[in-house]
mmCIF file of C-alpha atoms in Angstrom:
data_model
loop_
_atom_site.group_PDB
_atom_site.id
_atom_site.type_symbol
_atom_site.label_atom_id
_atom_site.label_comp_id
_atom_site.label_asym_id
_atom_site.label_seq_id
_atom_site.Cartn_x
_atom_site.Cartn_y
_atom_site.Cartn_z
ATOM 1 C CA MET A 1 -0.137 -0.111 -0.012
ATOM 2 C CA PRO A 2 1.460 3.488 -0.529
ATOM 3 C CA SER A 3 2.879 5.342 2.063
ATOM 4 C CA GLU A 4 0.571 8.245 1.650
ATOM 5 C CA VAL A 5 -2.400 5.639 2.325
ATOM 6 C CA SER A 6 -1.214 4.307 5.705
ATOM 7 C CA ALA A 7 -0.314 6.198 8.980
ATOM 8 C CA PHE A 8 1.319 3.228 10.236
ATOM 9 C CA ALA A 9 4.032 0.487 8.639
ATOM 10 C CA SER A 10 1.663 -2.201 9.746
ATOM 11 C CA ASP A 11 -1.383 -2.837 11.813
ATOM 12 C CA SER A 12 0.563 -4.060 14.693
ATOM 13 C CA GLU A 13 2.133 -0.201 14.952
ATOM 14 C CA ALA A 14 -1.347 1.335 15.160
ATOM 15 C CA PRO A 15 -2.291 2.316 18.933
ATOM 16 C CA PRO A 16 -4.177 -0.526 20.689
ATOM 17 C CA ALA A 17 -7.422 1.343 21.426
ATOM 18 C CA GLN A 18 -7.518 2.410 17.696
ATOM 19 C CA ARG A 19 -7.217 -1.229 16.638
ATOM 20 C CA ALA A 20 -9.796 -2.418 19.013
ATOM 21 C CA ALA A 21 -12.106 0.658 17.724
ATOM 22 C CA MET A 22 -11.392 -0.350 14.206
ATOM 23 C CA GLU A 23 -12.182 -3.749 14.828
ATOM 24 C CA ARG A 24 -15.329 -2.989 16.605
ATOM 25 C CA ALA A 25 -16.428 -0.776 13.335
ATOM 26 C CA LEU A 26 -15.957 -3.716 11.212
ATOM 27 C CA ASP A 27 -18.329 -5.778 13.399
ATOM 28 C CA LEU A 28 -20.724 -2.829 13.403
ATOM 29 C CA ALA A 29 -20.461 -2.949 9.516
ATOM 30 C CA ARG A 30 -21.024 -7.049 9.402
ATOM 31 C CA ARG A 31 -24.401 -6.366 11.287
ATOM 32 C CA GLY A 32 -25.472 -4.667 8.108
ATOM 33 C CA TRP A 33 -24.989 -7.604 5.914
ATOM 34 C CA GLY A 34 -27.888 -7.958 3.074
ATOM 35 C CA ARG A 35 -29.549 -4.626 4.779
ATOM 36 C CA VAL A 36 -27.919 -1.739 3.053
ATOM 37 C CA ALA A 37 -27.390 -2.692 -0.446
ATOM 38 C CA PRO A 38 -26.672 -1.246 -2.730
ATOM 39 C CA ASN A 39 -24.452 0.715 -0.172
ATOM 40 C CA PRO A 40 -21.348 -0.402 1.402
ATOM 41 C CA LEU A 41 -21.182 -1.963 4.768
ATOM 42 C CA VAL A 42 -19.902 0.858 7.082
ATOM 43 C CA GLY A 43 -19.706 0.805 11.096
ATOM 44 C CA ALA A 44 -18.349 3.859 12.937
ATOM 45 C CA VAL A 45 -16.657 4.032 16.579
ATOM 46 C CA VAL A 46 -16.358 7.343 18.320
ATOM 47 C CA LEU A 47 -12.821 7.185 20.327
ATOM 48 C CA ALA A 48 -11.974 9.645 23.224
ATOM 49 C CA GLY A 49 -8.672 8.872 24.272
ATOM 50 C CA ASP A 50 -8.659 5.183 25.002
ATOM 51 C CA THR A 51 -12.674 5.212 25.669
ATOM 52 C CA VAL A 52 -15.503 4.528 23.195
ATOM 53 C CA GLU A 53 -17.913 7.226 23.483
ATOM 54 C CA GLY A 54 -20.370 6.411 20.450
ATOM 55 C CA ASP A 55 -21.150 3.499 18.304
ATOM 56 C CA ASP A 56 -24.149 2.814 16.515
ATOM 57 C CA LEU A 57 -25.758 0.539 13.536
ATOM 58 C CA ARG A 58 -28.219 1.835 11.100
ATOM 59 C CA MET A 59 -29.901 0.215 8.204
ATOM 60 C CA ARG A 60 -28.306 3.011 5.640
ATOM 61 C CA SER A 61 -24.491 2.958 5.739
ATOM 62 C CA SER A 62 -24.555 6.510 4.221
ATOM 63 C CA VAL A 63 -25.360 7.795 7.776
ATOM 64 C CA LEU A 64 -23.683 5.733 9.985
ATOM 65 C CA ARG A 65 -20.859 7.985 10.926
ATOM 66 C CA VAL A 66 -23.258 10.684 11.780
ATOM 67 C CA VAL A 67 -25.109 8.037 14.072
ATOM 68 C CA ALA A 68 -21.934 7.325 15.900
ATOM 69 C CA LEU A 69 -21.200 11.368 16.432
ATOM 70 C CA GLU A 70 -25.018 11.761 17.363
ATOM 71 C CA ALA A 71 -24.326 8.745 20.282
ATOM 72 C CA ALA A 72 -21.274 10.281 21.417
ATOM 73 C CA GLY A 73 -23.075 14.055 21.710
ATOM 74 C CA ALA A 74 -20.686 16.399 22.959
ATOM 75 C CA ARG A 75 -17.626 13.910 23.729
ATOM 76 C CA ALA A 76 -16.993 13.755 20.055
ATOM 77 C CA ARG A 77 -15.341 17.307 20.322
ATOM 78 C CA GLY A 78 -11.453 16.513 19.997
ATOM 79 C CA ALA A 79 -12.108 12.726 19.653
ATOM 80 C CA THR A 80 -11.159 10.353 16.757
ATOM 81 C CA LEU A 81 -13.387 9.100 14.629
ATOM 82 C CA VAL A 82 -12.608 5.260 13.377
ATOM 83 C CA VAL A 83 -14.457 3.997 10.389
ATOM 84 C CA ASN A 84 -13.835 1.149 8.069
ATOM 85 C CA LEU A 85 -14.445 3.124 4.599
ATOM 86 C CA GLU A 86 -13.599 6.896 3.950
ATOM 87 C CA PRO A 87 -16.376 9.361 4.825
ATOM 88 C CA CYS A 88 -18.144 10.388 1.927
ATOM 89 C CA ALA A 89 -18.011 13.788 0.759
ATOM 90 C CA HIS A 90 -21.002 14.085 -1.660
ATOM 91 C CA HIS A 91 -24.381 15.316 -1.403
ATOM 92 C CA GLY A 92 -26.885 12.456 -1.609
ATOM 93 C CA LYS A 93 -30.270 11.898 -0.278
ATOM 94 C CA THR A 94 -28.463 13.189 3.078
ATOM 95 C CA PRO A 95 -25.566 15.809 3.309
ATOM 96 C CA PRO A 96 -22.065 14.842 3.014
ATOM 97 C CA CYS A 97 -20.752 12.839 6.394
ATOM 98 C CA THR A 98 -17.692 15.144 6.266
ATOM 99 C CA ASP A 99 -19.750 18.042 7.235
ATOM 100 C CA ALA A 100 -21.040 16.344 10.138
ATOM 101 C CA ILE A 101 -17.708 15.228 11.423
ATOM 102 C CA VAL A 102 -16.326 18.837 11.058
ATOM 103 C CA ALA A 103 -19.251 20.332 12.822
ATOM 104 C CA ALA A 104 -19.016 17.715 15.810
ATOM 105 C CA GLY A 105 -15.297 19.050 16.385
ATOM 106 C CA VAL A 106 -13.658 15.858 15.739
ATOM 107 C CA ALA A 107 -9.652 16.076 15.474
ATOM 108 C CA GLY A 108 -8.999 12.973 13.598
ATOM 109 C CA VAL A 109 -10.431 10.406 11.485
ATOM 110 C CA VAL A 110 -8.890 6.765 11.110
ATOM 111 C CA ALA A 111 -10.511 4.802 8.067
ATOM 112 C CA ALA A 112 -9.511 1.533 6.907
ATOM 113 C CA LEU A 113 -9.682 2.243 3.166
ATOM 114 C CA PRO A 114 -10.549 4.850 0.708
ATOM 115 C CA ASP A 115 -13.657 5.102 -1.051
ATOM 116 C CA PRO A 116 -13.330 4.329 -4.468
ATOM 117 C CA ASP A 117 -16.891 5.334 -5.609
ATOM 118 C CA PRO A 118 -16.486 8.268 -7.908
ATOM 119 C CA GLN A 119 -19.552 10.041 -6.123
ATOM 120 C CA ALA A 120 -18.944 9.505 -2.566
ATOM 121 C CA ARG A 121 -14.707 9.715 -2.753
ATOM 122 C CA GLY A 122 -12.814 12.596 -1.712
ATOM 123 C CA GLY A 123 -13.765 12.728 2.089
ATOM 124 C CA ALA A 124 -10.376 12.576 3.358
ATOM 125 C CA ALA A 125 -9.175 15.587 1.198
ATOM 126 C CA ALA A 126 -12.385 17.488 2.422
ATOM 127 C CA LEU A 127 -11.600 16.716 6.012
ATOM 128 C CA ARG A 128 -7.742 17.638 5.636
ATOM 129 C CA ALA A 129 -8.776 21.195 4.207
ATOM 130 C CA LYS A 130 -10.828 21.643 7.348
ATOM 131 C CA GLY A 131 -8.071 20.830 9.543
ATOM 132 C CA VAL A 132 -9.171 17.228 10.366
ATOM 133 C CA ALA A 133 -6.325 14.767 10.639
ATOM 134 C CA VAL A 134 -6.996 11.683 8.479
ATOM 135 C CA SER A 135 -5.047 8.620 8.455
ATOM 136 C CA ILE A 136 -6.317 5.405 6.287
ATOM 137 C CA GLY A 137 -5.285 1.935 6.057
ATOM 138 C CA LEU A 138 -5.684 0.527 9.608
ATOM 139 C CA LEU A 139 -7.265 -3.311 9.260
ATOM 140 C CA ALA A 140 -7.207 -2.585 5.119
ATOM 141 C CA GLU A 141 -7.159 -6.231 4.225
ATOM 142 C CA ALA A 142 -10.145 -7.155 6.700
ATOM 143 C CA ALA A 143 -12.260 -3.997 5.711
ATOM 144 C CA ALA A 144 -11.639 -5.090 2.050
ATOM 145 C CA ALA A 145 -12.588 -8.450 2.358
ATOM 146 C CA LEU A 146 -15.938 -7.299 4.280
ATOM 147 C CA ASN A 147 -16.872 -5.185 1.535
ATOM 148 C CA ALA A 148 -15.304 -7.144 -1.276
ATOM 149 C CA PRO A 149 -18.339 -7.304 -3.870
ATOM 150 C CA PHE A 150 -18.997 -3.635 -3.200
ATOM 151 C CA LEU A 151 -15.074 -2.881 -4.168
ATOM 152 C CA PHE A 152 -15.123 -5.228 -7.081
ATOM 153 C CA ALA A 153 -18.306 -3.486 -8.607
ATOM 154 C CA ARG A 154 -16.557 -0.060 -8.593
ATOM 155 C CA GLU A 155 -13.277 -1.685 -9.953
ATOM 156 C CA GLN A 156 -14.720 -3.203 -13.060
ATOM 157 C CA ALA A 157 -18.138 -3.465 -14.985
ATOM 158 C CA GLU A 158 -17.832 -6.441 -17.008
ATOM 159 C CA ARG A 159 -19.150 -8.896 -14.760
ATOM 160 C CA PRO A 160 -20.616 -9.409 -11.098
ATOM 161 C CA PHE A 161 -18.392 -10.547 -8.312
ATOM 162 C CA VAL A 162 -18.735 -13.992 -8.359
ATOM 163 C CA ALA A 163 -18.530 -16.294 -4.872
ATOM 164 C CA LEU A 164 -18.945 -20.112 -5.296
ATOM 165 C CA LYS A 165 -20.398 -21.841 -2.389
ATOM 166 C CA LEU A 166 -19.466 -25.808 -2.038
ATOM 167 C CA ALA A 167 -20.171 -28.280 0.827
ATOM 168 C CA THR A 168 -18.105 -31.063 0.586
ATOM 169 C CA SER A 169 -16.945 -34.057 2.377
ATOM 170 C CA ILE A 170 -13.403 -34.369 3.973
ATOM 171 C CA ASP A 171 -12.122 -36.112 0.632
ATOM 172 C CA GLY A 172 -13.840 -33.371 -1.504
ATOM 173 C CA ARG A 173 -16.828 -34.779 -2.922
ATOM 174 C CA ILE A 174 -20.108 -32.984 -3.130
ATOM 175 C CA ALA A 175 -22.696 -35.824 -3.556
ATOM 176 C CA ASP A 176 -22.186 -39.940 -2.884
ATOM 177 C CA ALA A 177 -21.727 -42.243 -5.733
ATOM 178 C CA ALA A 178 -25.642 -42.586 -6.155
ATOM 179 C CA GLY A 179 -25.510 -38.640 -6.727
ATOM 180 C CA SER A 180 -27.244 -38.157 -3.327
ATOM 181 C CA SER A 181 -26.264 -34.555 -1.837
ATOM 182 C CA GLN A 182 -29.026 -34.074 0.677
ATOM 183 C CA TRP A 183 -27.244 -33.425 3.041
ATOM 184 C CA VAL A 184 -23.697 -33.345 3.118
ATOM 185 C CA SER A 185 -23.552 -30.439 5.703
ATOM 186 C CA GLY A 186 -25.475 -30.017 8.997
ATOM 187 C CA GLU A 187 -28.103 -27.991 9.733
ATOM 188 C CA ALA A 188 -26.009 -24.849 11.145
ATOM 189 C CA ALA A 189 -24.033 -24.757 7.862
ATOM 190 C CA ARG A 190 -27.389 -24.681 5.959
ATOM 191 C CA GLU A 191 -28.567 -21.855 8.066
ATOM 192 C CA HIS A 192 -25.405 -20.027 7.618
ATOM 193 C CA VAL A 193 -25.898 -20.482 3.720
ATOM 194 C CA HIS A 194 -29.125 -18.156 4.038
ATOM 195 C CA TRP A 195 -27.358 -15.629 5.567
ATOM 196 C CA VAL A 196 -24.782 -15.650 3.077
ATOM 197 C CA ARG A 197 -27.501 -15.493 0.423
ATOM 198 C CA ALA A 198 -29.179 -12.336 2.044
ATOM 199 C CA GLY A 199 -25.726 -10.409 0.905
ATOM 200 C CA PHE A 200 -25.785 -11.147 -2.596
ATOM 201 C CA ASP A 201 -27.914 -9.785 -5.550
ATOM 202 C CA ALA A 202 -28.339 -13.228 -7.111
ATOM 203 C CA ILE A 203 -28.309 -16.948 -6.753
ATOM 204 C CA ALA A 204 -27.130 -19.374 -9.219
ATOM 205 C CA VAL A 205 -27.354 -23.143 -9.858
ATOM 206 C CA GLY A 206 -26.782 -25.065 -12.876
ATOM 207 C CA GLY A 207 -29.985 -26.574 -15.241
ATOM 208 C CA THR A 208 -28.907 -29.944 -13.745
ATOM 209 C CA THR A 209 -28.943 -29.140 -10.191
ATOM 210 C CA ALA A 210 -32.348 -27.258 -10.436
ATOM 211 C CA LEU A 211 -33.934 -30.167 -11.722
ATOM 212 C CA ARG A 212 -32.485 -33.079 -9.662
ATOM 213 C CA ASP A 213 -32.624 -30.995 -6.773
ATOM 214 C CA ASN A 214 -35.529 -28.565 -7.124
ATOM 215 C CA PRO A 215 -34.441 -25.889 -4.987
ATOM 216 C CA GLN A 216 -36.267 -22.862 -3.652
ATOM 217 C CA LEU A 217 -32.993 -20.415 -3.828
ATOM 218 C CA THR A 218 -34.763 -18.011 -1.676
ATOM 219 C CA VAL A 219 -33.290 -16.542 1.812
ATOM 220 C CA ARG A 220 -35.196 -17.986 4.842
ATOM 221 C CA GLY A 221 -32.797 -17.092 7.594
ATOM 222 C CA VAL A 222 -32.664 -14.440 10.463
ATOM 223 C CA VAL A 223 -31.844 -11.662 7.658
ATOM 224 C CA THR A 224 -34.546 -10.668 5.877
ATOM 225 C CA PRO A 225 -32.562 -8.936 2.453
ATOM 226 C CA ARG A 226 -33.296 -5.254 1.569
ATOM 227 C CA ARG A 227 -33.400 -6.533 -2.049
ATOM 228 C CA PRO A 228 -34.538 -10.241 -2.496
ATOM 229 C CA PRO A 229 -31.771 -12.202 -4.783
ATOM 230 C CA VAL A 230 -32.787 -12.718 -8.350
ATOM 231 C CA ARG A 231 -32.678 -16.751 -8.853
ATOM 232 C CA VAL A 232 -30.240 -17.519 -11.764
ATOM 233 C CA VAL A 233 -30.145 -20.849 -13.779
ATOM 234 C CA PHE A 234 -27.270 -21.451 -15.993
ATOM 235 C CA ASP A 235 -29.413 -23.786 -17.996
ATOM 236 C CA ARG A 236 -27.978 -24.053 -21.695
ATOM 237 C CA ARG A 237 -31.049 -26.200 -23.264
ATOM 238 C CA ALA A 238 -33.777 -24.361 -21.298
ATOM 239 C CA MET A 239 -34.718 -27.644 -19.586
ATOM 240 C CA LEU A 240 -36.739 -26.500 -16.711
ATOM 241 C CA ASN A 241 -40.335 -27.024 -16.593
ATOM 242 C CA LEU A 242 -43.572 -25.986 -14.772
ATOM 243 C CA GLY A 243 -43.032 -28.890 -12.251
ATOM 244 C CA VAL A 244 -39.874 -27.048 -11.110
ATOM 245 C CA GLN A 245 -40.273 -24.557 -8.039
ATOM 246 C CA LEU A 246 -37.973 -21.920 -9.436
ATOM 247 C CA VAL A 247 -40.279 -21.923 -12.655
ATOM 248 C CA SER A 248 -43.531 -21.978 -10.969
ATOM 249 C CA THR A 249 -42.827 -19.395 -8.477
ATOM 250 C CA ALA A 250 -41.262 -17.179 -11.553
ATOM 251 C CA ARG A 251 -44.122 -14.094 -10.914
ATOM 252 C CA GLU A 252 -43.429 -14.151 -7.279
ATOM 253 C CA VAL A 253 -39.536 -14.159 -7.100
ATOM 254 C CA PRO A 254 -37.379 -13.002 -10.119
ATOM 255 C CA THR A 255 -36.067 -15.849 -11.978
ATOM 256 C CA TRP A 256 -33.668 -15.591 -15.031
ATOM 257 C CA VAL A 257 -32.508 -18.380 -17.292
ATOM 258 C CA MET A 258 -29.283 -18.288 -19.157
ATOM 259 C CA SER A 259 -29.817 -20.546 -21.978
ATOM 260 C CA SER A 260 -27.618 -21.079 -25.343
ATOM 261 C CA LEU A 261 -28.500 -19.979 -28.728
ATOM 262 C CA ASP A 262 -29.269 -23.558 -29.695
ATOM 263 C CA ALA A 263 -32.044 -23.671 -26.838
ATOM 264 C CA PRO A 264 -35.443 -25.147 -28.331
ATOM 265 C CA SER A 265 -37.552 -22.035 -29.044
ATOM 266 C CA SER A 266 -40.427 -23.703 -27.552
ATOM 267 C CA SER A 267 -38.800 -24.424 -24.529
ATOM 268 C CA VAL A 268 -37.770 -20.647 -24.331
ATOM 269 C CA ALA A 269 -41.212 -19.564 -25.008
ATOM 270 C CA GLN A 270 -42.601 -21.982 -22.316
ATOM 271 C CA LEU A 271 -40.256 -20.381 -19.617
ATOM 272 C CA GLU A 272 -40.991 -16.982 -20.931
ATOM 273 C CA ASN A 273 -44.707 -17.471 -20.469
ATOM 274 C CA SER A 274 -44.106 -18.568 -16.897
ATOM 275 C CA GLY A 275 -42.563 -15.389 -16.248
ATOM 276 C CA VAL A 276 -38.954 -16.497 -16.434
ATOM 277 C CA ARG A 277 -36.694 -14.093 -18.104
ATOM 278 C CA VAL A 278 -34.604 -15.699 -20.583
ATOM 279 C CA PHE A 279 -31.053 -14.636 -21.733
ATOM 280 C CA ARG A 280 -29.099 -16.045 -24.639
ATOM 281 C CA PRO A 281 -25.653 -15.825 -23.891
ATOM 282 C CA THR A 282 -22.867 -17.507 -26.204
ATOM 283 C CA THR A 283 -20.355 -18.188 -23.477
ATOM 284 C CA LEU A 284 -20.457 -18.340 -19.793
ATOM 285 C CA ARG A 285 -18.328 -15.064 -19.558
ATOM 286 C CA ASP A 286 -20.982 -13.419 -21.854
ATOM 287 C CA GLY A 287 -23.828 -14.563 -19.405
ATOM 288 C CA LEU A 288 -21.976 -13.041 -16.690
ATOM 289 C CA ARG A 289 -21.766 -9.554 -18.550
ATOM 290 C CA MET A 290 -25.561 -9.890 -18.980
ATOM 291 C CA LEU A 291 -26.165 -10.272 -15.418
ATOM 292 C CA ARG A 292 -24.115 -7.106 -14.728
ATOM 293 C CA ASP A 293 -25.594 -5.178 -17.624
ATOM 294 C CA ALA A 294 -29.089 -6.272 -15.805
ATOM 295 C CA GLY A 295 -27.946 -4.949 -12.451
ATOM 296 C CA VAL A 296 -26.422 -7.843 -10.935
ATOM 297 C CA GLN A 297 -23.225 -6.624 -8.884
ATOM 298 C CA SER A 298 -22.471 -9.953 -6.774
ATOM 299 C CA LEU A 299 -23.657 -13.442 -7.645
ATOM 300 C CA LEU A 300 -23.427 -16.736 -5.447
ATOM 301 C CA CYS A 301 -23.403 -19.742 -7.095
ATOM 302 C CA GLU A 302 -24.417 -23.027 -5.399
ATOM 303 C CA GLY A 303 -24.026 -25.474 -7.780
ATOM 304 C CA GLY A 304 -23.605 -27.991 -9.422
ATOM 305 C CA GLY A 305 -20.160 -29.375 -9.503
ATOM 306 C CA ALA A 306 -19.823 -28.764 -13.326
ATOM 307 C CA LEU A 307 -20.886 -25.214 -13.334
ATOM 308 C CA GLY A 308 -18.662 -24.161 -10.466
ATOM 309 C CA ALA A 309 -15.691 -26.140 -11.734
ATOM 310 C CA ARG A 310 -16.072 -24.058 -14.995
ATOM 311 C CA LEU A 311 -16.337 -20.800 -13.262
ATOM 312 C CA LEU A 312 -12.817 -21.823 -11.500
ATOM 313 C CA ALA A 313 -11.144 -22.855 -14.635
ATOM 314 C CA ASP A 314 -12.187 -19.628 -16.373
ATOM 315 C CA GLY A 315 -10.973 -17.799 -13.573
ATOM 316 C CA LEU A 316 -14.144 -16.285 -12.806
ATOM 317 C CA VAL A 317 -14.568 -17.108 -9.024
ATOM 318 C CA ASP A 318 -13.597 -14.453 -6.750
ATOM 319 C CA ARG A 319 -14.683 -16.047 -3.253
ATOM 320 C CA LEU A 320 -15.092 -19.413 -2.207
ATOM 321 C CA TYR A 321 -17.313 -20.367 0.730
ATOM 322 C CA TRP A 322 -16.049 -23.829 1.325
ATOM 323 C CA VAL A 323 -18.096 -25.890 3.904
ATOM 324 C CA GLN A 324 -16.473 -29.329 4.932
ATOM 325 C CA ALA A 325 -18.150 -31.850 6.662
ATOM 326 C CA PRO A 326 -16.551 -34.517 8.695
ATOM 327 C CA VAL A 327 -17.656 -37.372 6.458
ATOM 328 C CA TRP A 328 -15.666 -39.712 3.939
ATOM 329 C CA LEU A 329 -17.314 -40.535 0.608
ATOM 330 C CA GLY A 330 -14.645 -42.291 -1.073
ATOM 331 C CA GLU A 331 -13.796 -43.528 -4.592
ATOM 332 C CA GLY A 332 -16.716 -43.132 -7.142
ATOM 333 C CA ALA A 333 -18.420 -40.444 -5.159
ATOM 334 C CA VAL A 334 -18.905 -37.085 -7.052
ATOM 335 C CA PRO A 335 -15.982 -34.599 -7.125
ATOM 336 C CA ALA A 336 -16.166 -31.072 -6.275
ATOM 337 C CA PHE A 337 -13.671 -29.820 -8.943
ATOM 338 C CA PRO A 338 -14.306 -31.885 -12.313
ATOM 339 C CA GLY A 339 -12.021 -30.763 -15.115
ATOM 340 C CA VAL A 340 -10.132 -27.788 -13.222
ATOM 341 C CA PRO A 341 -6.851 -27.862 -15.266
ATOM 342 C CA PRO A 342 -3.809 -28.719 -13.189
ATOM 343 C CA HIS A 343 -1.032 -26.294 -11.950
ATOM 344 C CA PRO A 344 2.664 -27.007 -11.272
ATOM 345 C CA LEU A 345 2.788 -26.246 -7.658
ATOM 346 C CA ALA A 346 5.136 -23.414 -7.948
ATOM 347 C CA ALA A 347 2.941 -21.811 -10.127
ATOM 348 C CA ALA A 348 -0.442 -22.655 -8.675
ATOM 349 C CA PRO A 349 -2.716 -19.674 -7.529
ATOM 350 C CA ARG A 350 -3.028 -19.091 -3.927
ATOM 351 C CA TRP A 351 -5.971 -17.743 -2.717
ATOM 352 C CA THR A 352 -6.259 -15.576 0.572
ATOM 353 C CA PRO A 353 -7.949 -16.762 3.503
ATOM 354 C CA VAL A 354 -10.377 -14.401 5.004
ATOM 355 C CA GLU A 355 -12.422 -16.480 7.608
ATOM 356 C CA ARG A 356 -12.399 -19.738 9.335
ATOM 357 C CA ARG A 357 -14.848 -21.062 11.556
ATOM 358 C CA ALA A 358 -17.002 -23.801 12.971
ATOM 359 C CA LEU A 359 -20.484 -24.393 11.880
ATOM 360 C CA GLY A 360 -21.885 -27.080 14.392
ATOM 361 C CA SER A 361 -19.619 -30.082 13.244
ATOM 362 C CA ASP A 362 -18.795 -28.780 9.918
ATOM 363 C CA THR A 363 -15.987 -26.203 9.302
ATOM 364 C CA LEU A 364 -16.195 -22.996 7.090
ATOM 365 C CA LEU A 365 -13.181 -21.735 4.832
ATOM 366 C CA VAL A 366 -13.441 -18.519 2.938
ATOM 367 C CA LEU A 367 -11.191 -17.861 0.632
ATOM 368 C CA ASP A 368 -10.734 -14.852 -1.644
ATOM 369 C CA ARG A 369 -8.842 -14.942 -5.188
ATOM 370 C CA ARG A 370 -7.394 -11.503 -4.434
ATOM 371 C CA LEU A 371 -8.276 -8.362 -2.102
ATOM 372 C CA CYS A 372 -9.564 -5.432 -3.904
ATOM 373 C CA LEU A 373 -7.698 -2.794 -1.947
ATOM 374 C CA PRO A 374 -8.417 0.913 -3.322
ATOM 375 C CA GLY A 375 -5.216 2.898 -3.510
ATOM 376 C CA SER A 376 -2.955 -0.052 -3.580
#
């Protein structure tokens, strides 16, 4: 990261109180998952000396910093505002956060990341012009991982941020030799998947998975998303029929099918008459471009194995949510990564772990292909 971005050579050199406050800000931001789209996840803490004087969470990230200042009240004067994203400097539905920060008499701002949004960025410069000290870069990698879909969408417009969710056995199988996959993972892991779904614009599966498992692909958990995800099926032959839940409920929950130009016109017409929106991409990458053009900035792919492997092989997966269950399925069971080309060890791509934790008896590993660090 360039020297002008960070006030410290490393996170470990930051004052312990500021580091703890940033961890609190990130935790507050995380609680907005699924509730603030299309805005970023933002948390803010007012720090007076080593004491937290104000923190809060609202469903609109654009006012989060203001809420923290209001919670601190007069104690914000001379204090430090710790926030995971640079305060905004633009007039939207609310005045700029920078105005409230200056009015509150805040002496300094510590932010994890600069804001890459063309409309919102520039808050650091505006604050410095008013005499407020600003440093950016504390816990930047953790902040980048938290807002990865938002940051990716501001970095490129060719396709959505793509996450792949897999539930596998210890030996990397997604189903047994008979093709049964319900359920590889346990109840805690399945509940967590609903939480993950809430933070994405769309949820995708392959056509074979849609026919075999007949999923709903809706969010049924503790978080009610601000915008229910669109359901996407990569179904080259337009094989879905009226007996599939995704088709029978298409007028209630938006359902899109990515079929090929070779799909039978009668099948396409039947889907469209059922309320399904049908796209006709020429390649998988072209299909992702169409989704982005239609407003999908983040896509969670949940199966099947062939679709996930194609996305991985084509370098189109940005995040992997890997749930590993403590079970062996053995030779002949369905592999999670069929057809992914080999790499010499020295040249093999290495992903960045961003989360590891237990989900009941299962283990969750979240990996990012790379971190989107604005200003790096």
